[in-house]
PDB file of C-alpha atoms in Angstrom:
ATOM      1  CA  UNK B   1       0.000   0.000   0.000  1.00 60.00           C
ATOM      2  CA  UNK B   2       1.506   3.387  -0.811  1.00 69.00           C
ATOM      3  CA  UNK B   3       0.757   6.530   1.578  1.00 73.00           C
ATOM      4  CA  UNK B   4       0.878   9.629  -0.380  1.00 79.00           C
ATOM      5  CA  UNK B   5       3.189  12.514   1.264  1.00 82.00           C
ATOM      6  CA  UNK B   6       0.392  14.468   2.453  1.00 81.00           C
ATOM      7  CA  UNK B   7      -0.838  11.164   4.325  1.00 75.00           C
ATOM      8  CA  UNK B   8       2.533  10.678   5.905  1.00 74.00           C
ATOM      9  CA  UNK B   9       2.300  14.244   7.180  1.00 84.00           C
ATOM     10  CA  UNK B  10      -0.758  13.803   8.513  1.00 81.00           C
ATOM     11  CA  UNK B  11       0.069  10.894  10.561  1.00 77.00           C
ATOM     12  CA  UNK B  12       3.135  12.430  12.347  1.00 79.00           C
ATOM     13  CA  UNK B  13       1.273  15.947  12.654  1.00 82.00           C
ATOM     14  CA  UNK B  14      -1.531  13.733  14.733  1.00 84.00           C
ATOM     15  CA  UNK B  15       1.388  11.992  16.586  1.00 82.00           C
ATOM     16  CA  UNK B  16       3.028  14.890  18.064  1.00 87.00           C
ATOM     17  CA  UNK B  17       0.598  15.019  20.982  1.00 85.00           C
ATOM     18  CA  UNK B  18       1.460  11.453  22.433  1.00 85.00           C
ATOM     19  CA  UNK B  19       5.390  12.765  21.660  1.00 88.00           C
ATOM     20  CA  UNK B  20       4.946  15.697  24.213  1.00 90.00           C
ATOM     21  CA  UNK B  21       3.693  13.290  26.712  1.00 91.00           C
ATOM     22  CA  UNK B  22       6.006  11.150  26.208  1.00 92.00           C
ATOM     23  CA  UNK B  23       9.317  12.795  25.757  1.00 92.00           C
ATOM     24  CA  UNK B  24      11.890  11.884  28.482  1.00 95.00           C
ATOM     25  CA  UNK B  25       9.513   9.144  29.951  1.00 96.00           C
ATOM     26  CA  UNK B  26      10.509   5.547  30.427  1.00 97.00           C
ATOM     27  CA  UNK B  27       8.317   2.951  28.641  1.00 97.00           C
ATOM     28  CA  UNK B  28       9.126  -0.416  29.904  1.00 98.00           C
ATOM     29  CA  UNK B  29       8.855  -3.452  26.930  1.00 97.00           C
ATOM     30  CA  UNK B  30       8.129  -6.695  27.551  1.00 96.00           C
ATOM     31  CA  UNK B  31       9.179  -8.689  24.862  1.00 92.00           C
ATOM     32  CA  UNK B  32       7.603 -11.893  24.004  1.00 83.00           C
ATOM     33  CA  UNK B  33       5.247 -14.432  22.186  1.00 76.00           C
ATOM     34  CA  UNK B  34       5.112 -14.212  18.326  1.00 72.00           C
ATOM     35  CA  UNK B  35       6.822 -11.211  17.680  1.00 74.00           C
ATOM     36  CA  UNK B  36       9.955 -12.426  19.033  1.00 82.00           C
ATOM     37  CA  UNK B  37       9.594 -15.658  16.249  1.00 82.00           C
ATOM     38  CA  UNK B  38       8.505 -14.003  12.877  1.00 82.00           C
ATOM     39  CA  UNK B  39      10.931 -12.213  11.436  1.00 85.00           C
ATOM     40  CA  UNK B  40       8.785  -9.162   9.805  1.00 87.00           C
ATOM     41  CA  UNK B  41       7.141  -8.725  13.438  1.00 88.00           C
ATOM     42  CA  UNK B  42      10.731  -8.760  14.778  1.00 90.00           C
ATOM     43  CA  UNK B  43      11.625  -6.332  12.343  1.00 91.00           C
ATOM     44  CA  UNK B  44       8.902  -4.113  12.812  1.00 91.00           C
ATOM     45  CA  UNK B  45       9.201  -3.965  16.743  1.00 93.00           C
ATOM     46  CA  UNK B  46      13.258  -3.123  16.698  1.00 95.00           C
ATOM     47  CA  UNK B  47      12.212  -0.560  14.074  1.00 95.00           C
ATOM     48  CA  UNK B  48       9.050   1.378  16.253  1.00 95.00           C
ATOM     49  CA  UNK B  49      11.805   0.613  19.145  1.00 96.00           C
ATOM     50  CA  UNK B  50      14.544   2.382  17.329  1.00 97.00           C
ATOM     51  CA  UNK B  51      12.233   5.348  16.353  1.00 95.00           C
ATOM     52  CA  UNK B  52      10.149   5.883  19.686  1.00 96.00           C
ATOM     53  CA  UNK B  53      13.987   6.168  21.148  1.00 96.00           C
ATOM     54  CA  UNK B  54      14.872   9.124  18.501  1.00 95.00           C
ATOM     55  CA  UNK B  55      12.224  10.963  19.519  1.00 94.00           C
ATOM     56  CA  UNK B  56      13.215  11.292  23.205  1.00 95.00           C
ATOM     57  CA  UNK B  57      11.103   8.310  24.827  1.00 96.00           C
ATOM     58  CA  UNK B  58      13.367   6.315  26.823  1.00 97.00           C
ATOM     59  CA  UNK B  59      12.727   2.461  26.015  1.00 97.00           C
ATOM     60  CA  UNK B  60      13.773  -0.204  28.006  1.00 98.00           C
ATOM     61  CA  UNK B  61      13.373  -3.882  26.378  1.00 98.00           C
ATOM     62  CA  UNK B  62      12.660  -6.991  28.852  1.00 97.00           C
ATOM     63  CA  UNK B  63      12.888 -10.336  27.111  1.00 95.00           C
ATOM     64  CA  UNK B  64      12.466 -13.924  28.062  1.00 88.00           C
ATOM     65  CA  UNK B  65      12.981 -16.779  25.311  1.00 87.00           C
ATOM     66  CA  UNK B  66      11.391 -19.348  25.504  1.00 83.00           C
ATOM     67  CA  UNK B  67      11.092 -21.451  22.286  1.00 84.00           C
ATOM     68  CA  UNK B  68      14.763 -20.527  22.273  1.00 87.00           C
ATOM     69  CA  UNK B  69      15.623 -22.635  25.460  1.00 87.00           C
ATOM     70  CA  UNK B  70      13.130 -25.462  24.389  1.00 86.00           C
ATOM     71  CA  UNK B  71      15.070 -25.512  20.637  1.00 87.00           C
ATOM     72  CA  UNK B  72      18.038 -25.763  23.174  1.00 90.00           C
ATOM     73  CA  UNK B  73      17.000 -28.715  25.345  1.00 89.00           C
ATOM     74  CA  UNK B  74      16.055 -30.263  22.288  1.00 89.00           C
ATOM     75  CA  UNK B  75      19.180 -30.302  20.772  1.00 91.00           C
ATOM     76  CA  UNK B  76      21.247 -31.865  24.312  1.00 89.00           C
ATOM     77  CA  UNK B  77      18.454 -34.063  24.565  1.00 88.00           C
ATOM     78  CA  UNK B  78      16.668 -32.514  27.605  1.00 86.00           C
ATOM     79  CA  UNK B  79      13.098 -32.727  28.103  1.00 83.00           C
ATOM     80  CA  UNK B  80      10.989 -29.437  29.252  1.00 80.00           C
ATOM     81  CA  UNK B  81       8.982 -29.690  32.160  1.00 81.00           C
ATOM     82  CA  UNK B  82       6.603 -27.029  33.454  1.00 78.00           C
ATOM     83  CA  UNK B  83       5.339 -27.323  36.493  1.00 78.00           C
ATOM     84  CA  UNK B  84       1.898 -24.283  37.089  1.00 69.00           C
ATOM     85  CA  UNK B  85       3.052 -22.731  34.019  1.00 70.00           C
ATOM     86  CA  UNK B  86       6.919 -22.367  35.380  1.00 76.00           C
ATOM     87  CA  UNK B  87       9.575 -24.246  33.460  1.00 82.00           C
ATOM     88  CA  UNK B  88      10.960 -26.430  36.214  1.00 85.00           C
ATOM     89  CA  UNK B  89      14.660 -25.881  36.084  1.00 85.00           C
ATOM     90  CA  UNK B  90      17.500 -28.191  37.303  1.00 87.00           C
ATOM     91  CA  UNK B  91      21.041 -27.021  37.827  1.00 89.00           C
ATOM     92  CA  UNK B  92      22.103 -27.814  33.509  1.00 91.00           C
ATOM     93  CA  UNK B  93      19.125 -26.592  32.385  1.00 89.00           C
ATOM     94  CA  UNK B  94      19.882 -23.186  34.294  1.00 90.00           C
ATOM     95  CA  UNK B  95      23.019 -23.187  32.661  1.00 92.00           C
ATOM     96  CA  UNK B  96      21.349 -23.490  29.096  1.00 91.00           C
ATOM     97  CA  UNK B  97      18.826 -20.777  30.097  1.00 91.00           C
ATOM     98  CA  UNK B  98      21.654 -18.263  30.990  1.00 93.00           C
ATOM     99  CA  UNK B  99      23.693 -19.499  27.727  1.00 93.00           C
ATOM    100  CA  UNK B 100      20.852 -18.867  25.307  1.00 93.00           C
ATOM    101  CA  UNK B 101      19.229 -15.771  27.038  1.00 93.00           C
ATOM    102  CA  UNK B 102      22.437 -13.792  27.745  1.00 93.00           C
ATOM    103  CA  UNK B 103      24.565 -15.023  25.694  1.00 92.00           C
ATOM    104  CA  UNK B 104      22.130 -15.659  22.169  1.00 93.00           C
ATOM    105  CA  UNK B 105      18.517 -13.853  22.617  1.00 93.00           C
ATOM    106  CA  UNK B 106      20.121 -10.932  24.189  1.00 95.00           C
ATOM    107  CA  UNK B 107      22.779 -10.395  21.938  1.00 96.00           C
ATOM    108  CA  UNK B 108      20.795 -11.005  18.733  1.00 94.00           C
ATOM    109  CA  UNK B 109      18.209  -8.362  19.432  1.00 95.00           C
ATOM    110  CA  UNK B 110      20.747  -5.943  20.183  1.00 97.00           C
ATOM    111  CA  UNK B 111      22.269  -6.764  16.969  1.00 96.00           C
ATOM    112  CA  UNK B 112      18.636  -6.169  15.539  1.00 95.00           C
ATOM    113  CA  UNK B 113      18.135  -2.537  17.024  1.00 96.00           C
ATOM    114  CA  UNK B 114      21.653  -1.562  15.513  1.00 97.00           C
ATOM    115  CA  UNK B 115      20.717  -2.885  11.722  1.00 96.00           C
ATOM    116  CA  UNK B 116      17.633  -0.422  12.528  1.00 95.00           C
ATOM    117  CA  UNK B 117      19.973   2.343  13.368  1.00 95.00           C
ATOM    118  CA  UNK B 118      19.974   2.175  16.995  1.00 96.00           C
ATOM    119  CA  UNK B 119      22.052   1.810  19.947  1.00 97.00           C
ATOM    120  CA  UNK B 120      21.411  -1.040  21.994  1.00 97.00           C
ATOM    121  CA  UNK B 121      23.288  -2.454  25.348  1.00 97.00           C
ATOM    122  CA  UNK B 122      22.310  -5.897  26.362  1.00 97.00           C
ATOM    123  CA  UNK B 123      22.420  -6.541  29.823  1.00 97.00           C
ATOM    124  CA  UNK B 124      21.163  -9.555  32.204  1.00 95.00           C
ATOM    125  CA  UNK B 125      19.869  -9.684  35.951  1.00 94.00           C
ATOM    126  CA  UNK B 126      23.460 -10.623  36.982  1.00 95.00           C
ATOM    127  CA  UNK B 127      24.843  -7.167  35.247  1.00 95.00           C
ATOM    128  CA  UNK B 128      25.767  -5.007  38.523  1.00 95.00           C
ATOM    129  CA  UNK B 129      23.294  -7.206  40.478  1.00 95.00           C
ATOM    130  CA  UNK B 130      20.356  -5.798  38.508  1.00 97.00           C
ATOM    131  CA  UNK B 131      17.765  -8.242  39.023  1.00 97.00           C
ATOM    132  CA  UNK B 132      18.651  -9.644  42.928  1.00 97.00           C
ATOM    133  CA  UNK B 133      16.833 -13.106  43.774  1.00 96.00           C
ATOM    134  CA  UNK B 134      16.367 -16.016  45.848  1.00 95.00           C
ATOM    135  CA  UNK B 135      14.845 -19.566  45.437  1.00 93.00           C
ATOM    136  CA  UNK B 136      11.061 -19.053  44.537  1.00 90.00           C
ATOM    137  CA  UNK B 137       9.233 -21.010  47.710  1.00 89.00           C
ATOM    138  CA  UNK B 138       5.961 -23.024  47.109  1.00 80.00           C
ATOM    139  CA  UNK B 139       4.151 -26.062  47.642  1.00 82.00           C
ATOM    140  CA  UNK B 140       6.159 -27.336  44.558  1.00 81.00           C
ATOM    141  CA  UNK B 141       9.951 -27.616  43.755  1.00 84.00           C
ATOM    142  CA  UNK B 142      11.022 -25.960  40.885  1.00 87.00           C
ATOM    143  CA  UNK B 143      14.628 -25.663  40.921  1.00 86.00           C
ATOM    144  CA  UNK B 144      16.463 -22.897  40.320  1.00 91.00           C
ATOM    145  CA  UNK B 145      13.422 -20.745  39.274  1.00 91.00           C
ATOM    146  CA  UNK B 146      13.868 -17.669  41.315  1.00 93.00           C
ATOM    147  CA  UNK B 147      11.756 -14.504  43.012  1.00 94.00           C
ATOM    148  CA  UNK B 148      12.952 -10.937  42.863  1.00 96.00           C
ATOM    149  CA  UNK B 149      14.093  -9.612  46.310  1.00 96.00           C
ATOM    150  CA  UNK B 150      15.452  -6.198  44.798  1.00 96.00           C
ATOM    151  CA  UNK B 151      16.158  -4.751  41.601  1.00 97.00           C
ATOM    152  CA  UNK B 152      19.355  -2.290  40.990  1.00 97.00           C
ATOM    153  CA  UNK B 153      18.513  -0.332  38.364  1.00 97.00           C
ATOM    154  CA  UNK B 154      21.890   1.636  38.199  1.00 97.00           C
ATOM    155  CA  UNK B 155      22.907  -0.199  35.024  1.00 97.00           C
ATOM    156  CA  UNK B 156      19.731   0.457  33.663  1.00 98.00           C
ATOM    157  CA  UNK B 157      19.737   4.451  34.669  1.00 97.00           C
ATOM    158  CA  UNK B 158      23.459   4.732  33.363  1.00 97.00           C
ATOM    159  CA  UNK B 159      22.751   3.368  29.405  1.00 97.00           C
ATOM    160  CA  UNK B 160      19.706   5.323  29.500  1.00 97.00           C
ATOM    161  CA  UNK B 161      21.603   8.523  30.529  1.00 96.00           C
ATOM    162  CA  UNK B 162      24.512   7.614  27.580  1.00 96.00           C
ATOM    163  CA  UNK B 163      21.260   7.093  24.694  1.00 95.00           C
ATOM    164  CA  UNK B 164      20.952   3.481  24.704  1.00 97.00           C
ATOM    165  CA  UNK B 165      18.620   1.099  24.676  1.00 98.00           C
ATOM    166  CA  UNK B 166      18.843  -1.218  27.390  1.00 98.00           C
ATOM    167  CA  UNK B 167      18.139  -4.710  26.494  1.00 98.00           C
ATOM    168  CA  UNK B 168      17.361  -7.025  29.268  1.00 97.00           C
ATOM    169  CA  UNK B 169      17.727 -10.525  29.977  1.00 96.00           C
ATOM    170  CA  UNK B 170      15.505 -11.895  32.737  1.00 95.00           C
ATOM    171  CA  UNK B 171      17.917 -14.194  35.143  1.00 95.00           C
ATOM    172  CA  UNK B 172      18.950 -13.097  38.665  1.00 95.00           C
ATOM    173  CA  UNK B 173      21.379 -13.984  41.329  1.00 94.00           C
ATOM    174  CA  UNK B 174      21.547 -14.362  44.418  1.00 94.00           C
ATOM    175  CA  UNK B 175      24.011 -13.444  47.242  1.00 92.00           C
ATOM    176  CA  UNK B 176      26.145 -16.679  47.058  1.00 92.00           C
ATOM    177  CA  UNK B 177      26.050 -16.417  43.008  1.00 91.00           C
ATOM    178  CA  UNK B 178      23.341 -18.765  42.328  1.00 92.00           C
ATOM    179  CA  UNK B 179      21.524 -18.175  38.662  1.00 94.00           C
ATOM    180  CA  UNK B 180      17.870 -18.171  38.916  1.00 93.00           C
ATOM    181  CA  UNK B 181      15.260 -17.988  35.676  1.00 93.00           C
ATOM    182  CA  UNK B 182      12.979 -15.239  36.253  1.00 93.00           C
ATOM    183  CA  UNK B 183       9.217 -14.936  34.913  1.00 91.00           C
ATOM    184  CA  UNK B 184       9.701 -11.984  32.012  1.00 93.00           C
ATOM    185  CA  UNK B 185       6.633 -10.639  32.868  1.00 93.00           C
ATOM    186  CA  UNK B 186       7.073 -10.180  36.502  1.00 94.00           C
ATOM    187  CA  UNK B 187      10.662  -8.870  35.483  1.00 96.00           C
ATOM    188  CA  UNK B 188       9.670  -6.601  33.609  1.00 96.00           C
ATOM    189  CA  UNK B 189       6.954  -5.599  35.999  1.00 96.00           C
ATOM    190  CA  UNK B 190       9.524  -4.798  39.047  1.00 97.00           C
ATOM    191  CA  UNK B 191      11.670  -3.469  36.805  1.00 97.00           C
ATOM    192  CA  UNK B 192       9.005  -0.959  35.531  1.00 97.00           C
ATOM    193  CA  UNK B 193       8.056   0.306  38.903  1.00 97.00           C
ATOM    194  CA  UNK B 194      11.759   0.714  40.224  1.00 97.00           C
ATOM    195  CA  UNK B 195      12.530   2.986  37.828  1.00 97.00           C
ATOM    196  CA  UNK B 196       9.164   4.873  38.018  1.00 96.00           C
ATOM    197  CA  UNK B 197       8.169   4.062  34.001  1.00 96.00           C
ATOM    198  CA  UNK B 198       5.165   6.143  33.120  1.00 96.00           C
ATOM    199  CA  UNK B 199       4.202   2.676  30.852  1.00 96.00           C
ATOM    200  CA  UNK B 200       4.474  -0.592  30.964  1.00 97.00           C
ATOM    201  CA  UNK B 201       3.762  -2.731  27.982  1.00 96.00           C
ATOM    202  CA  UNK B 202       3.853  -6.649  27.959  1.00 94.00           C
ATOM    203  CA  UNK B 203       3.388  -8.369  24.160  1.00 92.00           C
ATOM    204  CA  UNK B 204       1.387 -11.428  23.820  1.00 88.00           C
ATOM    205  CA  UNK B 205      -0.082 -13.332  21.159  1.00 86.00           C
ATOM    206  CA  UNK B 206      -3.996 -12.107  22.072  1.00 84.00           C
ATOM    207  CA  UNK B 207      -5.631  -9.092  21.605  1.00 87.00           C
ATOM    208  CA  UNK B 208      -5.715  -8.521  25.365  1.00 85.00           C
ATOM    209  CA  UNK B 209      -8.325  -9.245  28.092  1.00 87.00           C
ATOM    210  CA  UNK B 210     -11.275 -11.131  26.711  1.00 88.00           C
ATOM    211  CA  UNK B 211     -15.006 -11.256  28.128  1.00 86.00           C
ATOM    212  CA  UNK B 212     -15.171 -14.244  26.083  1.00 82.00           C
ATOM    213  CA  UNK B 213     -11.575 -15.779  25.430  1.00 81.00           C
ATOM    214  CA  UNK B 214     -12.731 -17.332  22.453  1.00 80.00           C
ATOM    215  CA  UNK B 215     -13.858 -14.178  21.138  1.00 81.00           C
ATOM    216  CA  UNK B 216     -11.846 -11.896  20.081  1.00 82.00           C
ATOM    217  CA  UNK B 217     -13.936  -9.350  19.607  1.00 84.00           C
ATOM    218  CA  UNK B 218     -15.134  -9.079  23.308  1.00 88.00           C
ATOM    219  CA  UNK B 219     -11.883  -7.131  24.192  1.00 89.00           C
ATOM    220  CA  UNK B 220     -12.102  -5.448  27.313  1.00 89.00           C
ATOM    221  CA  UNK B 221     -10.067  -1.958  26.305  1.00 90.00           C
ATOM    222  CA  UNK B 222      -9.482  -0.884  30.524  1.00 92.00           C
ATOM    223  CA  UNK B 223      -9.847  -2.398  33.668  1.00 92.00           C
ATOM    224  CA  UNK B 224      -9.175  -0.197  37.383  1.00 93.00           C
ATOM    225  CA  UNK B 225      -7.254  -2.555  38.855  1.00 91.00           C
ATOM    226  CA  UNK B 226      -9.869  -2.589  41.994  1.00 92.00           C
ATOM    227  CA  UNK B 227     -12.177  -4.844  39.434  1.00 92.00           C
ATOM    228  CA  UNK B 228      -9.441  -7.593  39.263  1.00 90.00           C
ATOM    229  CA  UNK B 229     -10.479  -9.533  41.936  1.00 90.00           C
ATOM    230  CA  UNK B 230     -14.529  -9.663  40.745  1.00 89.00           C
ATOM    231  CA  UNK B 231     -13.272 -10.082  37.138  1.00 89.00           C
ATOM    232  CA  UNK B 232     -10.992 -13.189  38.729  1.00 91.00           C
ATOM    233  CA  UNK B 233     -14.122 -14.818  40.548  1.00 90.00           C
ATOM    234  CA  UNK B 234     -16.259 -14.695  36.934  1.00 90.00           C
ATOM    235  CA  UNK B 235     -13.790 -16.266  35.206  1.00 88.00           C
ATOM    236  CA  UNK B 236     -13.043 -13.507  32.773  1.00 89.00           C
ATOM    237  CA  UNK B 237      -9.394 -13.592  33.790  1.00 87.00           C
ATOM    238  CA  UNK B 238      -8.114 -17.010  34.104  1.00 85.00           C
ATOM    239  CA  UNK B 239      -5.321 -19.529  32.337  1.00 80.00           C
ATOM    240  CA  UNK B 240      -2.340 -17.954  31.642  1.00 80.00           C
ATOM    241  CA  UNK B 241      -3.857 -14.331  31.783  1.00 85.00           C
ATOM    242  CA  UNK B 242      -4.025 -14.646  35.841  1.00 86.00           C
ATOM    243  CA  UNK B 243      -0.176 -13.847  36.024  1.00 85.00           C
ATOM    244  CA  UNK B 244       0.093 -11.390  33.186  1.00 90.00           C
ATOM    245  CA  UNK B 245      -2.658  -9.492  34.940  1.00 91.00           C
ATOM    246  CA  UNK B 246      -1.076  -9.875  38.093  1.00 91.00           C
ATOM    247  CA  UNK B 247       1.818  -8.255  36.903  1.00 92.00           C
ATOM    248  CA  UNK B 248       0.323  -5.131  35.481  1.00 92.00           C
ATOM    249  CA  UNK B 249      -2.072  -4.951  38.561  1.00 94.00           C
ATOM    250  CA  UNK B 250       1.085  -5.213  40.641  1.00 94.00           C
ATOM    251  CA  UNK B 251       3.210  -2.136  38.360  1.00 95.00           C
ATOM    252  CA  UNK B 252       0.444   0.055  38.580  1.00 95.00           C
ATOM    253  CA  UNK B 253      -0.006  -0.519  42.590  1.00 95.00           C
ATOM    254  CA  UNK B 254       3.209   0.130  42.447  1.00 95.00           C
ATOM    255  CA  UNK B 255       3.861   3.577  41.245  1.00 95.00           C
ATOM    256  CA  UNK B 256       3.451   2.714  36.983  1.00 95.00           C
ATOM    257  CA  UNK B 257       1.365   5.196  34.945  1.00 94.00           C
ATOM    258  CA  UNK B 258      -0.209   2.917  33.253  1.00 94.00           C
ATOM    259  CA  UNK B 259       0.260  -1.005  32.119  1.00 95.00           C
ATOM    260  CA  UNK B 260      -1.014  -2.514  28.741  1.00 95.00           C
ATOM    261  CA  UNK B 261      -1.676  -6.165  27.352  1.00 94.00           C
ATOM    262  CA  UNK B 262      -0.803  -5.753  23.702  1.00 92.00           C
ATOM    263  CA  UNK B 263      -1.511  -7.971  20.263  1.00 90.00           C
ATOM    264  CA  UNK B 264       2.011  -8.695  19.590  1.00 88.00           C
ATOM    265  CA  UNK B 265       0.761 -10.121  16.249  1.00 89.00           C
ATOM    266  CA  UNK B 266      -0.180  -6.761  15.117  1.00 90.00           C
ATOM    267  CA  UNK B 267       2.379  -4.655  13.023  1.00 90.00           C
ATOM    268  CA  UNK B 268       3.945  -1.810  14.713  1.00 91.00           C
ATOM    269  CA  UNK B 269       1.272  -2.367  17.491  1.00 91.00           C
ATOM    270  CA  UNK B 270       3.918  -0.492  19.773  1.00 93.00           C
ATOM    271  CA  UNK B 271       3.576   2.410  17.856  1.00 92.00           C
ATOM    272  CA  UNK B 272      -0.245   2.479  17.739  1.00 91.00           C
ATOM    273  CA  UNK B 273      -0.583   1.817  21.723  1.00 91.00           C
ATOM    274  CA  UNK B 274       2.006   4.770  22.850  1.00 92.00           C
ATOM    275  CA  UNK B 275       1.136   7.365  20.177  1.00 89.00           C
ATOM    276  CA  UNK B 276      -2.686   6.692  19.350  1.00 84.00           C
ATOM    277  CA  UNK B 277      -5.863   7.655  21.059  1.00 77.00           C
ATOM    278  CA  UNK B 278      -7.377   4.646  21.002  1.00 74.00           C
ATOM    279  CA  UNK B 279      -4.118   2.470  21.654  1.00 74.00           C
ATOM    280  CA  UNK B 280      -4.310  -1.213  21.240  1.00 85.00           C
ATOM    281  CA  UNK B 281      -5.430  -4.314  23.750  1.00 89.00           C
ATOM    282  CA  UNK B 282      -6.377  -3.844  27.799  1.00 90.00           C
ATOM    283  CA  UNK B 283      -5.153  -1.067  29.900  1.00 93.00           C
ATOM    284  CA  UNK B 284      -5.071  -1.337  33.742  1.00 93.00           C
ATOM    285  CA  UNK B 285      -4.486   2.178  35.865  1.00 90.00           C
TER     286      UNK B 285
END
């Protein structure tokens, strides 16, 4: 489809609002789901990165990597296990989740941002003990899957302050140098409210919170975070949306502007959510 010039014009005249309000606020990314696998998505979200950056919003990326580790396993042999929606992880698979998310994932998508242009700095909980944690406790074992106790976000503070995108790669530490895999969401959560983000966005591969999850088109576009609970006990929230809504309840509670469950699977849906009226999936303030 080709936009003609006065089209183009048009679009950034009508963006320059959502600019203001933005300029020299932090934006917290949580990267994830399908945009992180097809390549044109991938593209598209190092290139609405890149540019949101240029115009003075300061963007932090959180990533996990999933299908990554699990192509990993695969290849030693090693069978995933999740145990409540937590991969359960012995001591060599939390060597292969460090190895592919700080060493592969992270690297690669900084890589991405400068073909687009930008400057990137990949970084992992362990960086200047960034993301702080200790044995996640439960009626389960799960290994070396770990809780935040603090976040440092120094590191994060200082690339900002240079112009860079910080890139972040969600394992901790703990005090005796233990590696724990953290939940991206919740990482990127914490992170979020410790450095006072006036957004926090988390990717998935729905259009947000459903009334009817097999409809898409019963999209609930905000929830006050006070409604969680009731929206809990009807069911509406449930699955696998119980901890992403968690999370954004939890940012918000704690000091974040605003949190958002994206479509990941939409093009430049970054771009529409941050400098749009309408924005794109469920908002919780």
């Amino acid at each position: 489809m080709t936009i003609s010039n006065q089209d183009k014009a048009q679009v950034l005249a009508q963006a320059l609002p959502y600019i203001q309000k933005y300029s020299g606020k932090i934006v917290v990314i949580k990267y994830g789901g399908n945009a992180m696998i097809d390549e044109q998505l991938k593209d598209a979200v190092m290139r609405d990165i890149v540019l949101l950056n240029l115009v003075g919003i300061r963007v932090v990326l959180v990533h996990g990597g999933g299908p990554e580790i699990n192509a990993m396993l695969k290849k030693i042999g090693k069978e995933s296990r999740f145990v409540g929606g937590l991969r359960y992880t012995d001591a060599e698979t939390a060597e292969i989740v460090q190895m592919v998310l700080c060493g592969k994932v992270n690297k690669d998508l900084v890589s991405l941002i400068a073909q687009n242009h930008g400057a990137g700095l990949g970084l992992c909980g362990i960086d200047g003990s960034l993301i702080q944690a200790e044995k996640m406790k439960g009626p389960e074992d799960l290994g070396y899957v770990g809780e935040i106790t603090q976040v440092n976000t120094a590191p994060i503070r200082d690339a900002l302050e240079h112009g860079y995108i910080p890139v972040v790669a969600t394992v901790g530490a703990d005090e005796a140098g233990n590696v724990y895999n953290i939940n991206a969401d919740t990482a990127a959560a914490r992170i979020a409210a410790e450095l006072g983000a006036e957004n926090l966005i988390l990717m998935t591969d729905i259009r947000g919170l459903l009334h009817d999850k097999e409809d898409e088109n019963t999209l609930i576009p905000h929830v006050q975070v006070s409604e969680v609970p009731a929206l809990k006990r009807e069911g509406v929230i449930s699955g696998g949306m119980i901890p992403k809504t968690d999370c954004c309840v939890e940012a918000v509670r704690r000091g974040v502007g605003k949190a958002v469950i994206i479509d990941g699977r939409v093009l430049h849906a970054i771009l529409i959510e941050i400098l749009s009226d309408e924005g794109i999936g469920t908002m919780f303030t």
